[in-house]
Short mmCIF file of C-alpha atoms in Angstrom, two decimals:
data_model
loop_
_atom_site.label_atom_id
_atom_site.label_comp_id
_atom_site.label_asym_id
_atom_site.label_seq_id
_atom_site.Cartn_x
_atom_site.Cartn_y
_atom_site.Cartn_z
CA PRO A 1 46.60 143.57 42.54
CA MET A 2 49.00 142.14 45.09
CA GLY A 3 47.41 144.21 47.85
CA GLU A 4 44.30 142.02 47.66
CA ALA A 5 46.23 138.90 48.67
CA PRO A 6 48.65 137.99 51.45
CA ALA A 7 51.78 138.12 49.28
CA PRO A 8 54.27 138.15 52.21
CA GLU A 9 52.50 135.17 53.80
CA LEU A 10 52.51 133.27 50.50
CA TYR A 11 56.20 133.90 49.88
CA ALA A 12 57.10 132.92 53.46
CA VAL A 13 55.13 129.67 53.31
CA LEU A 14 56.39 128.74 49.84
CA GLY A 15 59.95 129.32 51.03
CA GLY A 16 59.54 126.85 53.90
CA GLY A 17 59.35 129.67 56.42
CA GLY A 18 56.74 130.39 59.05
CA TRP A 19 53.94 132.87 59.58
CA GLU A 20 52.31 133.77 62.85
CA VAL A 21 49.24 131.75 63.84
CA ALA A 22 46.91 134.49 64.99
CA GLY A 23 43.20 135.10 64.89
CA GLY A 24 40.48 132.57 64.20
CA PHE A 25 40.25 129.26 62.41
CA GLU A 26 38.06 128.44 59.42
CA GLY A 27 35.46 125.70 59.78
CA PRO A 28 34.95 123.08 62.47
CA PRO A 29 36.24 121.79 64.76
CA PRO A 30 37.22 124.71 66.99
CA PRO A 31 40.54 124.25 68.77
CA THR A 32 39.97 122.04 71.83
CA GLY A 33 42.61 123.60 74.04
CA PRO A 34 46.39 123.43 74.01
CA ILE A 35 48.25 120.37 72.77
CA ARG A 36 50.42 118.81 75.46
CA LEU A 37 52.89 116.00 74.85
CA GLY A 38 52.20 112.96 76.99
CA LYS A 39 48.58 114.02 77.51
CA ASN A 40 46.80 114.42 74.16
CA ALA A 41 49.63 114.05 71.63
CA CYS A 42 52.73 111.99 70.93
CA TYR A 43 55.49 113.30 68.66
CA VAL A 44 58.23 110.95 67.50
CA VAL A 45 61.51 111.93 65.84
CA LEU A 46 63.56 109.70 63.55
CA ALA A 47 66.83 110.32 61.71
CA VAL A 48 68.53 108.87 58.64
CA LEU A 49 72.29 109.44 58.55
CA PHE A 50 74.89 108.25 56.03
CA ASN A 51 78.68 108.18 56.25
CA GLU A 52 81.18 108.77 53.46
CA GLU A 53 80.99 105.10 52.40
CA ASP A 54 77.19 105.35 52.01
CA GLY A 55 76.63 103.29 55.14
CA VAL A 56 73.39 104.04 56.97
CA LEU A 57 73.44 104.51 60.73
CA LEU A 58 71.43 101.76 62.45
CA VAL A 59 70.78 101.04 66.11
CA GLN A 60 70.46 97.67 67.84
CA GLU A 61 67.48 97.88 70.16
CA ALA A 62 67.67 97.33 73.93
CA LYS A 63 63.93 97.41 74.69
CA PRO A 64 62.68 94.00 75.90
CA GLU A 65 59.97 93.74 73.21
CA CYS A 66 62.47 94.16 70.34
CA ARG A 67 65.85 93.49 71.96
CA GLY A 68 68.61 92.67 69.46
CA LYS A 69 66.69 93.93 66.41
CA TRP A 70 67.86 96.86 64.32
CA TYR A 71 66.21 100.18 63.50
CA LEU A 72 66.93 103.81 62.68
CA PRO A 73 67.62 106.09 65.66
CA ALA A 74 64.21 107.26 66.84
CA GLY A 75 62.23 108.12 69.94
CA ARG A 76 59.59 110.30 71.54
CA MET A 77 59.87 114.03 71.97
CA GLU A 78 59.74 115.29 75.53
CA PRO A 79 57.62 118.21 76.77
CA GLY A 80 59.44 121.52 76.45
CA GLU A 81 61.76 120.16 73.74
CA SER A 82 62.06 121.46 70.19
CA ILE A 83 61.70 119.01 67.31
CA VAL A 84 65.32 119.38 66.19
CA ALA A 85 66.63 119.18 69.76
CA ALA A 86 64.68 115.94 70.24
CA MET A 87 66.17 114.47 67.06
CA ARG A 88 69.71 115.39 68.12
CA ARG A 89 69.15 113.95 71.61
CA GLU A 90 67.81 110.64 70.32
CA VAL A 91 70.70 110.22 67.88
CA LYS A 92 73.23 111.01 70.62
CA GLU A 93 71.63 108.69 73.20
CA GLU A 94 71.21 105.75 70.84
CA THR A 95 74.34 106.00 68.65
CA GLY A 96 76.89 108.15 70.50
CA LEU A 97 77.07 110.55 67.54
CA GLU A 98 76.23 114.23 67.25
CA CYS A 99 74.43 115.47 64.16
CA ASP A 100 72.87 118.38 62.31
CA PRO A 101 69.55 118.13 60.45
CA LEU A 102 69.59 118.61 56.67
CA THR A 103 65.87 118.39 55.88
CA LEU A 104 62.63 116.75 56.82
CA LEU A 105 62.18 113.65 54.67
CA ALA A 106 58.59 112.82 55.58
CA LEU A 107 55.82 113.59 58.01
CA GLU A 108 54.10 110.40 59.16
CA GLU A 109 50.84 110.44 61.08
CA ARG A 110 48.20 108.17 62.54
CA GLY A 111 45.81 110.96 63.31
CA PRO A 112 46.72 114.10 65.24
CA ALA A 113 47.58 112.12 68.40
CA TRP A 114 50.66 110.40 66.84
CA ILE A 115 53.02 112.23 64.50
CA ARG A 116 56.55 111.24 63.43
CA PHE A 117 59.05 113.70 62.03
CA ALA A 118 61.59 111.87 59.84
CA PHE A 119 64.81 113.77 59.14
CA LEU A 120 67.82 113.38 56.91
CA ALA A 121 70.81 114.45 59.01
CA ARG A 122 74.61 114.44 58.88
CA PRO A 123 77.06 113.32 61.57
CA THR A 124 79.15 116.11 63.07
CA GLY A 125 81.08 114.38 65.88
CA GLY A 126 80.95 111.89 68.71
CA THR A 127 82.00 108.25 68.88
CA LEU A 128 79.97 105.30 67.64
CA LYS A 129 78.37 103.37 70.50
CA THR A 130 79.78 99.88 71.10
CA LEU A 131 78.41 96.80 72.89
CA GLU A 132 80.58 97.70 75.87
CA GLU A 133 78.53 100.89 76.20
CA ALA A 134 75.12 99.20 75.95
CA ASP A 135 72.41 100.78 78.10
CA ALA A 136 68.62 101.14 78.21
CA GLU A 137 68.67 103.35 75.10
CA SER A 138 70.38 100.86 72.77
CA LEU A 139 72.84 97.97 72.66
CA GLN A 140 75.10 99.43 69.97
CA ALA A 141 75.12 101.37 66.71
CA ALA A 142 76.72 100.56 63.36
CA TRP A 143 77.18 101.91 59.84
CA TRP A 144 75.50 99.36 57.56
CA THR A 145 76.47 99.29 53.87
CA ARG A 146 74.51 96.23 52.72
CA ASP A 147 70.82 95.55 52.27
CA PRO A 148 69.09 96.44 55.57
CA CYS A 149 66.77 93.47 55.06
CA ALA A 150 69.75 91.22 55.73
CA LEU A 151 69.41 92.29 59.38
CA PRO A 152 66.62 91.38 61.79
CA LEU A 153 64.72 94.68 61.67
CA ARG A 154 62.38 95.90 64.38
CA ALA A 155 59.91 96.97 61.66
CA LEU A 156 59.88 97.35 57.89
CA ASP A 157 58.46 100.89 58.03
CA ILE A 158 61.99 102.31 57.81
CA LEU A 159 62.53 100.94 54.30
CA PRO A 160 60.45 103.63 52.50
CA LEU A 161 62.29 106.27 54.53
CA LEU A 162 65.64 104.87 53.42
CA ASP A 163 64.41 105.04 49.82
CA LEU A 164 63.32 108.67 50.31
CA ALA A 165 66.71 109.51 51.81
CA ALA A 166 68.62 107.87 48.96
CA ARG A 167 66.51 109.71 46.38
CA TYR A 168 66.96 113.02 48.18
CA ARG A 169 70.74 112.60 48.21
CA ARG A 170 70.76 111.89 44.46
CA SER A 171 68.36 114.66 43.42
CA PRO A 172 66.44 116.61 46.07
CA PRO A 173 62.74 116.68 45.07
CA HIS A 174 62.02 119.58 47.45
CA PRO A 175 64.06 122.36 49.06
CA ALA A 176 65.66 121.72 52.43
CA THR A 177 62.79 121.97 54.91
CA LEU A 178 63.30 122.39 58.65
CA PRO A 179 60.93 123.32 61.51
CA GLN A 180 60.51 127.03 62.14
CA GLU A 181 60.46 128.27 65.73
CA LEU A 182 57.10 129.99 66.05
CA PRO A 183 54.59 129.35 68.84
CA CYS A 184 51.35 127.49 68.18
CA ALA A 185 48.90 126.29 70.87
CA PRO A 186 46.75 123.81 68.86
CA LEU A 187 47.55 121.34 66.12
CA CYS A 188 46.49 123.04 62.91
CA LEU A 189 47.07 123.30 59.17
CA ARG A 190 47.59 126.40 57.07
CA LEU A 191 46.27 125.61 53.60
CA LEU A 192 47.68 126.78 50.32
CA VAL A 193 44.84 125.50 48.13
CA ALA A 194 45.62 126.02 44.46
CA PHE A 195 43.46 125.67 41.34
CA ALA A 196 45.20 125.54 37.96
CA ASN A 197 43.31 125.00 34.71
CA ASP A 198 44.56 123.62 31.40
CA ALA A 199 45.17 127.15 30.11
CA GLY A 200 47.77 127.73 32.81
CA ASP A 201 45.66 130.12 34.90
CA LEU A 202 46.20 129.85 38.66
CA TRP A 203 44.07 130.79 41.67
CA VAL A 204 44.65 130.47 45.43
CA LEU A 205 41.87 130.10 48.01
CA LEU A 206 41.80 132.82 50.66
CA GLY A 207 39.97 133.31 53.93
CA THR A 208 38.27 136.71 53.98
CA ALA A 209 37.73 137.34 57.71
CA GLY A 210 39.88 140.34 58.60
CA THR A 211 42.91 140.68 56.34
CA PRO A 212 42.86 138.18 53.42
CA HIS A 213 44.92 135.15 54.45
CA LEU A 214 45.61 131.49 53.77
CA PRO A 215 42.91 129.46 55.57
CA LEU A 216 43.76 127.86 58.93
CA VAL A 217 41.98 124.71 60.12
CA ALA A 218 42.34 123.10 63.54
CA CYS A 219 42.77 119.37 64.17
CA GLY A 220 40.28 117.91 66.63
CA THR A 221 41.05 115.29 69.25
CA SER A 222 37.76 113.35 69.29
CA PRO A 223 37.99 109.63 68.39
CA ALA A 224 36.61 110.32 64.90
CA GLU A 225 39.09 113.14 64.34
CA LEU A 226 41.97 110.99 65.50
CA ARG A 227 41.00 108.19 63.11
CA GLY A 228 40.59 110.61 60.22
CA GLY A 229 44.10 112.00 60.39
CA LEU A 230 45.34 115.38 59.22
CA ARG A 231 43.40 115.16 55.95
CA LEU A 232 39.98 115.07 57.63
CA PRO A 233 39.73 118.75 58.68
CA VAL A 234 41.00 119.78 55.25
CA LEU A 235 38.34 117.75 53.43
CA ARG A 236 35.64 119.01 55.77
CA LEU A 237 36.58 122.64 55.12
CA LEU A 238 36.65 122.22 51.34
CA ARG A 239 33.35 120.33 51.25
CA ASP A 240 31.73 123.03 53.38
CA CYS A 241 32.92 125.93 51.21
CA LEU A 242 32.92 124.55 47.65
CA PRO A 243 29.79 123.59 45.71
CA ARG A 244 30.89 120.10 44.65
CA ASP A 245 33.00 117.39 46.18
CA PRO A 246 36.46 118.85 45.50
CA ARG A 247 38.50 115.59 45.65
CA PRO A 248 41.81 117.41 46.20
CA GLY A 249 45.18 115.96 45.40
CA PRO A 250 47.54 114.70 48.13
CA LEU A 251 48.69 116.98 50.91
CA GLY A 252 52.31 118.09 50.61
CA LEU A 253 54.21 119.73 53.44
CA LEU A 254 55.79 123.10 52.67
CA GLY A 255 56.98 123.64 56.23
CA LEU A 256 55.94 123.49 59.87
CA GLN A 257 56.01 125.73 62.92
CA HIS A 258 56.61 124.74 66.53
CA ARG A 259 58.16 126.32 69.58
CA ALA A 260 59.00 124.33 72.67
CA GLY A 261 56.99 125.59 75.61
CA GLY A 262 54.64 127.67 73.50
CA PRO A 263 51.62 129.61 74.80
CA GLY A 264 50.79 128.25 78.24
CA GLY A 265 53.38 125.50 77.77
CA ALA A 266 51.56 124.17 74.69
CA ASP A 267 53.24 121.82 72.22
CA GLY A 268 51.10 122.63 69.18
CA VAL A 269 52.32 122.55 65.59
CA CYS A 270 51.15 124.43 62.52
CA PHE A 271 51.65 122.44 59.30
CA ASN A 272 51.85 124.59 56.17
CA VAL A 273 50.50 122.37 53.41
CA LEU A 274 49.97 122.60 49.66
CA LEU A 275 47.14 120.87 47.80
CA SER A 276 45.38 121.34 44.50
CA ILE A 277 41.76 121.19 43.37
CA PRO A 278 41.48 119.51 39.95
CA PRO A 279 39.38 121.23 37.25
CA SER A 280 36.06 119.59 36.43
CA SER A 281 36.41 120.25 32.71
CA PRO A 282 39.26 120.86 30.24
CA GLY A 283 40.26 124.26 28.92
CA ALA A 284 40.15 127.61 30.67
CA ALA A 285 37.64 126.62 33.37
CA PRO A 286 37.55 128.91 36.42
CA PRO A 287 37.66 127.49 39.95
CA PRO A 288 34.38 126.45 41.62
CA GLU A 289 32.83 129.49 43.26
CA PRO A 290 32.76 129.25 47.08
CA HIS A 291 29.24 129.29 48.48
CA SER A 292 30.47 130.90 51.71
CA PRO A 293 31.46 134.56 51.92
CA ALA A 294 34.23 133.47 54.29
CA PHE A 295 36.28 132.40 51.24
CA ARG A 296 37.22 133.69 47.82
CA TRP A 297 39.63 132.76 45.04
CA TRP A 298 42.50 135.11 44.22
CA ARG A 299 43.94 134.91 40.73
CA VAL A 300 47.75 134.79 40.80
CA GLU A 301 49.08 137.01 38.03
CA GLU A 302 52.51 137.98 39.36
CA GLU A 303 54.83 135.69 37.39
CA SER A 304 57.38 134.96 40.10
CA LEU A 305 54.75 133.87 42.62
CA ARG A 306 52.75 131.97 40.02
CA GLY A 307 55.85 130.11 38.85
CA ARG A 308 56.83 129.11 42.36
CA ILE A 309 53.42 127.70 43.17
CA LEU A 310 53.14 125.80 39.88
CA GLN A 311 56.66 124.38 40.25
CA ARG A 312 55.83 123.06 43.71
CA LEU A 313 52.59 121.53 42.40
CA ARG A 314 53.82 120.00 39.17
CA ALA A 315 57.04 118.54 40.54
CA ALA A 316 55.40 117.36 43.80
CA ALA A 317 58.18 119.44 45.38
CA THR A 318 56.97 119.06 48.96
CA VAL A 319 57.76 116.86 51.94
CA PRO A 320 55.42 113.84 51.67
CA ILE A 321 52.77 113.34 54.34
CA ARG A 322 52.22 109.63 54.98
CA SER A 323 49.08 108.53 56.79
#
């Protein structure tokens, strides 16, 4: 029955919404204290904008190490700033334009200490920055309609993001996904771990401490944790609770939660992620039984919920996480 599972939490997370981060975390490492920008984390925002002629908004860099080269508007978040506010500020400072976010395109990470939020956005006003207005933020901005590789680019890492943006504009692979304003002290992941067999049966892994819930794992800040990225605490949890090496599929972002100046001024983020455990044999195989009483599988029988989870899984209808 639905009462045995966190149906409201599941619907909220599947819809790109948020859910309060409260209570404990499953598995090691324990949270190591609040995340603070400029001290133990760096968040970067980046935006892809197009005009009516399909030109992409590019910025000519002013920084000495890459002066004169071109890039997408991007920069570091500041303490006490929301993710969307940081994106709007960077676009305004570097291009002269105001904008509204449409969706997250990708979450890029090099371990928990460096995370970049890449947005697709639309211009809403302002005036394009010219060479006469050059400052420390940028030399100028321009709408570019040709191959970006014809320009001297600061780095080629923007090319996959431009491809993602073009694909999203043609046929969105996932619903519009924007940060939800909910406080979170650590960096952590809420896991929607699904198991679907060849017969079409579906289960979701639940934490059993207190009220049944989607498991929460914290990201550590030790050198090993930083090198391992966001996937490391997920793999550790699954290997600790399942009897065989689960080899899950890729992580996909359903949504994320952050509030500027959270508990104690913390800048933590909760990433709500979807991943699947592949069956070990064909047919109507059940999921591997957890060998820890802290977890259990819940069979999803309500058709609406089951359909939403399977659609997200089968169509890879999530924001990609790039490590």
